[in-house]
PDB file of C-alpha atoms in Angstrom:
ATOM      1  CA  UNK A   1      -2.638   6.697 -17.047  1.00 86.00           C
ATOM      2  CA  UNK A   2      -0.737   6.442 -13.644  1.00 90.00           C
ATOM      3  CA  UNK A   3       2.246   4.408 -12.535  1.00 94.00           C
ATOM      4  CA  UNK A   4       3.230   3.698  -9.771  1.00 96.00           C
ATOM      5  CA  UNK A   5       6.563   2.326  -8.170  1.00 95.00           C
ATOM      6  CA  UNK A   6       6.919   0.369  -4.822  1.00 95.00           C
ATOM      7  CA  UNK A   7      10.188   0.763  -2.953  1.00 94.00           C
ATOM      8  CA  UNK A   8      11.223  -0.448   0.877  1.00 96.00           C
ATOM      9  CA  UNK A   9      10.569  -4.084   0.823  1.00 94.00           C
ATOM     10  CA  UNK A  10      13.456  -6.420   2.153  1.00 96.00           C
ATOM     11  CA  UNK A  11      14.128  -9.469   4.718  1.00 97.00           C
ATOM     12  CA  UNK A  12      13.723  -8.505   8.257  1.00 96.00           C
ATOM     13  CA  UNK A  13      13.263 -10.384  11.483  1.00 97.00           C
ATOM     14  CA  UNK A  14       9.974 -10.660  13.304  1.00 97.00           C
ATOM     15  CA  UNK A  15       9.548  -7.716  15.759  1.00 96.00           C
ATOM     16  CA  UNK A  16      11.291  -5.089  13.293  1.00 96.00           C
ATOM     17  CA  UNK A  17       9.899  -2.233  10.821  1.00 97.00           C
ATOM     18  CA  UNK A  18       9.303  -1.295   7.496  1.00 96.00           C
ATOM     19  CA  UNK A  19       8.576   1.667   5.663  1.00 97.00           C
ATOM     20  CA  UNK A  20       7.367   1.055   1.818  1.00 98.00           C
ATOM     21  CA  UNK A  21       6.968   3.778  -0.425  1.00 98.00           C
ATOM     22  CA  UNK A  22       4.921   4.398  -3.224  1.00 97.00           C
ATOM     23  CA  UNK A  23       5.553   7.328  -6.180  1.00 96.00           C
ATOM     24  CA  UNK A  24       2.891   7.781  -8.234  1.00 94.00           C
ATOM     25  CA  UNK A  25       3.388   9.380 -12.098  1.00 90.00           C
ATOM     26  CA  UNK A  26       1.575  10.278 -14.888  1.00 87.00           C
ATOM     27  CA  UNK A  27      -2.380  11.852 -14.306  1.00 83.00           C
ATOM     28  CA  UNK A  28      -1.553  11.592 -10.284  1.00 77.00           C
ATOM     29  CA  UNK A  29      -3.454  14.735  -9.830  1.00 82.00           C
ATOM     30  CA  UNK A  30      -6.420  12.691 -10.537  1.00 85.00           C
ATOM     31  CA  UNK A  31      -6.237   9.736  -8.194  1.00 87.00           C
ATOM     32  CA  UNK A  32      -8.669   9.943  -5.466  1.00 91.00           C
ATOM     33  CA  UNK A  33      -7.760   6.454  -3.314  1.00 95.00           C
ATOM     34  CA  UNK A  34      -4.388   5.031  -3.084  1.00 96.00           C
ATOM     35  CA  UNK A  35      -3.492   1.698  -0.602  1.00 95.00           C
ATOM     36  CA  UNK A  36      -1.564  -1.327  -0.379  1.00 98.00           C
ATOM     37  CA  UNK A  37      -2.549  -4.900  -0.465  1.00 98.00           C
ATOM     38  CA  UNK A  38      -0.865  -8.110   0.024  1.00 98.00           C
ATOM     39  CA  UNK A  39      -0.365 -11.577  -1.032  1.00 98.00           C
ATOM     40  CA  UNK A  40       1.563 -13.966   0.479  1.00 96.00           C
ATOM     41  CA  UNK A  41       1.944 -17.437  -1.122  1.00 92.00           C
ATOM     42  CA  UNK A  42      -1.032 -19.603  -2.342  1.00 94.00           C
ATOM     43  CA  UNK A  43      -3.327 -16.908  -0.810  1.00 96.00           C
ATOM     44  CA  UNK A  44      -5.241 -14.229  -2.345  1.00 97.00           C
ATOM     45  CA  UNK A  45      -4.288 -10.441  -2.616  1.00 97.00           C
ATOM     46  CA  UNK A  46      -5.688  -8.418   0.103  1.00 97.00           C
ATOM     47  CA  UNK A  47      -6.305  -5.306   1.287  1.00 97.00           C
ATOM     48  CA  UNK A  48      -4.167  -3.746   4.056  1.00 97.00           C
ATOM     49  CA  UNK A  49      -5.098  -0.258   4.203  1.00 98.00           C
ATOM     50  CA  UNK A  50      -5.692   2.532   1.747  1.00 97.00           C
ATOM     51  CA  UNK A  51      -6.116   6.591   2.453  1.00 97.00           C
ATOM     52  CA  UNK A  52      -8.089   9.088   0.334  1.00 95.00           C
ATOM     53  CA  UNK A  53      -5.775  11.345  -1.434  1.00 92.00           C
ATOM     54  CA  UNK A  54      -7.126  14.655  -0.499  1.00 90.00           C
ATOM     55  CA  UNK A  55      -9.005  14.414   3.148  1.00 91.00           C
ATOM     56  CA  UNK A  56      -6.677  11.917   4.382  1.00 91.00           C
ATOM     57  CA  UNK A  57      -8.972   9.395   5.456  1.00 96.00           C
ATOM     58  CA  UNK A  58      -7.384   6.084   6.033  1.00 97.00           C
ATOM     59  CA  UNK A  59      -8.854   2.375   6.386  1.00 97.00           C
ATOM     60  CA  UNK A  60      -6.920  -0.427   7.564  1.00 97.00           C
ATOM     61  CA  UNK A  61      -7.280  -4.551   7.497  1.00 96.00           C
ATOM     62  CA  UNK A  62      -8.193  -5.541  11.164  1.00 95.00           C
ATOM     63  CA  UNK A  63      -5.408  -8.338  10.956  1.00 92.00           C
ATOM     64  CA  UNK A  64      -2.951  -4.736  11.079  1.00 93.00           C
ATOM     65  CA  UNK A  65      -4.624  -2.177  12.929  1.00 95.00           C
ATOM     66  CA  UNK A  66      -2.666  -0.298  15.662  1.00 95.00           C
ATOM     67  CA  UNK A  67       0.709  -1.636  14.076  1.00 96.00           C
ATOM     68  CA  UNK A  68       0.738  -0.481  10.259  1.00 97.00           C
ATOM     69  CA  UNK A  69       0.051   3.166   9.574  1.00 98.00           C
ATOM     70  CA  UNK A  70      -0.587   4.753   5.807  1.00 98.00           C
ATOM     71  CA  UNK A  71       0.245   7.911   5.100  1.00 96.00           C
ATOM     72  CA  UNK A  72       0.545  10.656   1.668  1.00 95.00           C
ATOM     73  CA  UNK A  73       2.764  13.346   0.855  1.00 94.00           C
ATOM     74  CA  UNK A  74       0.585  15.158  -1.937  1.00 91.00           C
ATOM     75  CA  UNK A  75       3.351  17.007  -2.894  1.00 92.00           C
ATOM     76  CA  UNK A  76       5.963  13.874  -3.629  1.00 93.00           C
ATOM     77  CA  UNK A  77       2.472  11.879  -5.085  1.00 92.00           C
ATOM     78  CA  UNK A  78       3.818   9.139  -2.858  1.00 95.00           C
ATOM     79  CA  UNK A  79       1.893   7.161  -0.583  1.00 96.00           C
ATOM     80  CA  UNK A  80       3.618   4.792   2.921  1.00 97.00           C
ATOM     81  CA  UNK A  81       3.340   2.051   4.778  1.00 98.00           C
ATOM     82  CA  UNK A  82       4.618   2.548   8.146  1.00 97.00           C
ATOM     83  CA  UNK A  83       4.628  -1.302   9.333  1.00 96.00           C
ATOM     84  CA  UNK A  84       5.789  -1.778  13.111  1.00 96.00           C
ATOM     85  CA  UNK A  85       6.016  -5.510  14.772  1.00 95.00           C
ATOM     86  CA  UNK A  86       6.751  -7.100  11.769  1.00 95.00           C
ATOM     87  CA  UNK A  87       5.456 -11.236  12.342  1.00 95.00           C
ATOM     88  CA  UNK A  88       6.594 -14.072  10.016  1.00 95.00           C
ATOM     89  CA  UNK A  89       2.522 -14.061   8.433  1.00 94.00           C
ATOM     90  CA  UNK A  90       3.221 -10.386   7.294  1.00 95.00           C
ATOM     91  CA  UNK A  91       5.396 -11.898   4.897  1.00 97.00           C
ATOM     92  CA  UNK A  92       3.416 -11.249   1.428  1.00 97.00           C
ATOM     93  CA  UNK A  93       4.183  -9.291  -1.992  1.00 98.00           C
ATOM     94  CA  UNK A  94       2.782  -5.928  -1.482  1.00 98.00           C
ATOM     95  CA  UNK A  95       1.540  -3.589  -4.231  1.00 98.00           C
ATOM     96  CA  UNK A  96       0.409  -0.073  -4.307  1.00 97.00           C
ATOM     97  CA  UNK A  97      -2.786   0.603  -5.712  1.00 97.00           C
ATOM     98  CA  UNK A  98      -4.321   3.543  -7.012  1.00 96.00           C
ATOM     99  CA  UNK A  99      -7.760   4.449  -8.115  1.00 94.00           C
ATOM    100  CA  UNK A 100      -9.496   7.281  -9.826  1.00 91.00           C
ATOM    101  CA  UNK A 101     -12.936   7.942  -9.791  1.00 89.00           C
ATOM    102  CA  UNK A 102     -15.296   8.891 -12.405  1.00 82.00           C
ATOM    103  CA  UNK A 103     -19.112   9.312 -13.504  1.00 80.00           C
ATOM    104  CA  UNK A 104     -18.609   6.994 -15.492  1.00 81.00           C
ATOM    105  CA  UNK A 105     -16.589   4.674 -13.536  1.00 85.00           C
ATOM    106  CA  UNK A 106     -13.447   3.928 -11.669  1.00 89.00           C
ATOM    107  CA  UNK A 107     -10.103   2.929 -12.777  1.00 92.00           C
ATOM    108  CA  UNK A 108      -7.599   1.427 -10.779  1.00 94.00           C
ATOM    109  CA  UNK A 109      -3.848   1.067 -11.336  1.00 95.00           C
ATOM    110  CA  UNK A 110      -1.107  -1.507  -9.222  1.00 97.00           C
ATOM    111  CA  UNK A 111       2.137  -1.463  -9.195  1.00 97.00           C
ATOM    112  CA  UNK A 112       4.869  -3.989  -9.275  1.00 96.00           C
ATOM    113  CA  UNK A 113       4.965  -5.372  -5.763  1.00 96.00           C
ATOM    114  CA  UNK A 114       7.492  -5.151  -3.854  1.00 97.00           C
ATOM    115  CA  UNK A 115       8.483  -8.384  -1.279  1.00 97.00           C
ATOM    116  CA  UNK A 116       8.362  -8.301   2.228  1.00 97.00           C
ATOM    117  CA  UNK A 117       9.781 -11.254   3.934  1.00 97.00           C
ATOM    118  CA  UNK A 118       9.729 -11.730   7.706  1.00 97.00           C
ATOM    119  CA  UNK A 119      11.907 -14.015   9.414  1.00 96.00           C
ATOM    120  CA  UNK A 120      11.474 -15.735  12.794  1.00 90.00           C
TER     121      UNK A 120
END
């Protein structure tokens, strides 16, 4: 099993920054993709970026690109979310998510959200 706990979320004006965390516990040795996603109020969850846990490859939502920036620290099993330029429609619950991969399938894992609001 893995868990994982969100930290960093908060009320901030429109033009400011962020930086959530995410600690992952339990079999985090074993999780091979880890990313946020988002959902803001009568929408569905969606991805914002996620990076591979061991080459670093990252992957971001086109609606972010050039102002949020994921990043790992292996050795803390924690996974960030640099966001820059906050704007009011960034204003979502975010969650972590993990996933480990398997032959016989994946499994993924989420964590609590944690709320970003963004004020104008």
């Amino acid at each position: 099993q893995v868990q994982l706990v969100e930290s960093g979320g908060g009320l901030v004006q429109a033009g400011g920054s962020l930086r959530l965390s995410c600690a992952a516990s339990g079999i985090a040795f074993a999780i091979d993709i880890m990313g946020w996603y988002r959902q803001a109020p009568g929408k569905q969850r969606e991805l914002v970026a996620t990076i591979t846990t061991r080459a670093g490859n990252t992957n971001y939502a086109d609606s972010v690109k050039g102002r949020f920036t994921v990043s790992r620290d292996n050795a803390k099993n924690t996974v960030y979310l640099q966001i820059e330029s906050l704007k009011p429609e960034d204003t979502a619950v975010y969650y972590c998510h993990a996933k480990v991969l398997g032959i016989g399938g994946s499994r993924d894992y989420w964590g609590q959200g944690t709320q970003v609001t963004v004020s104008s």
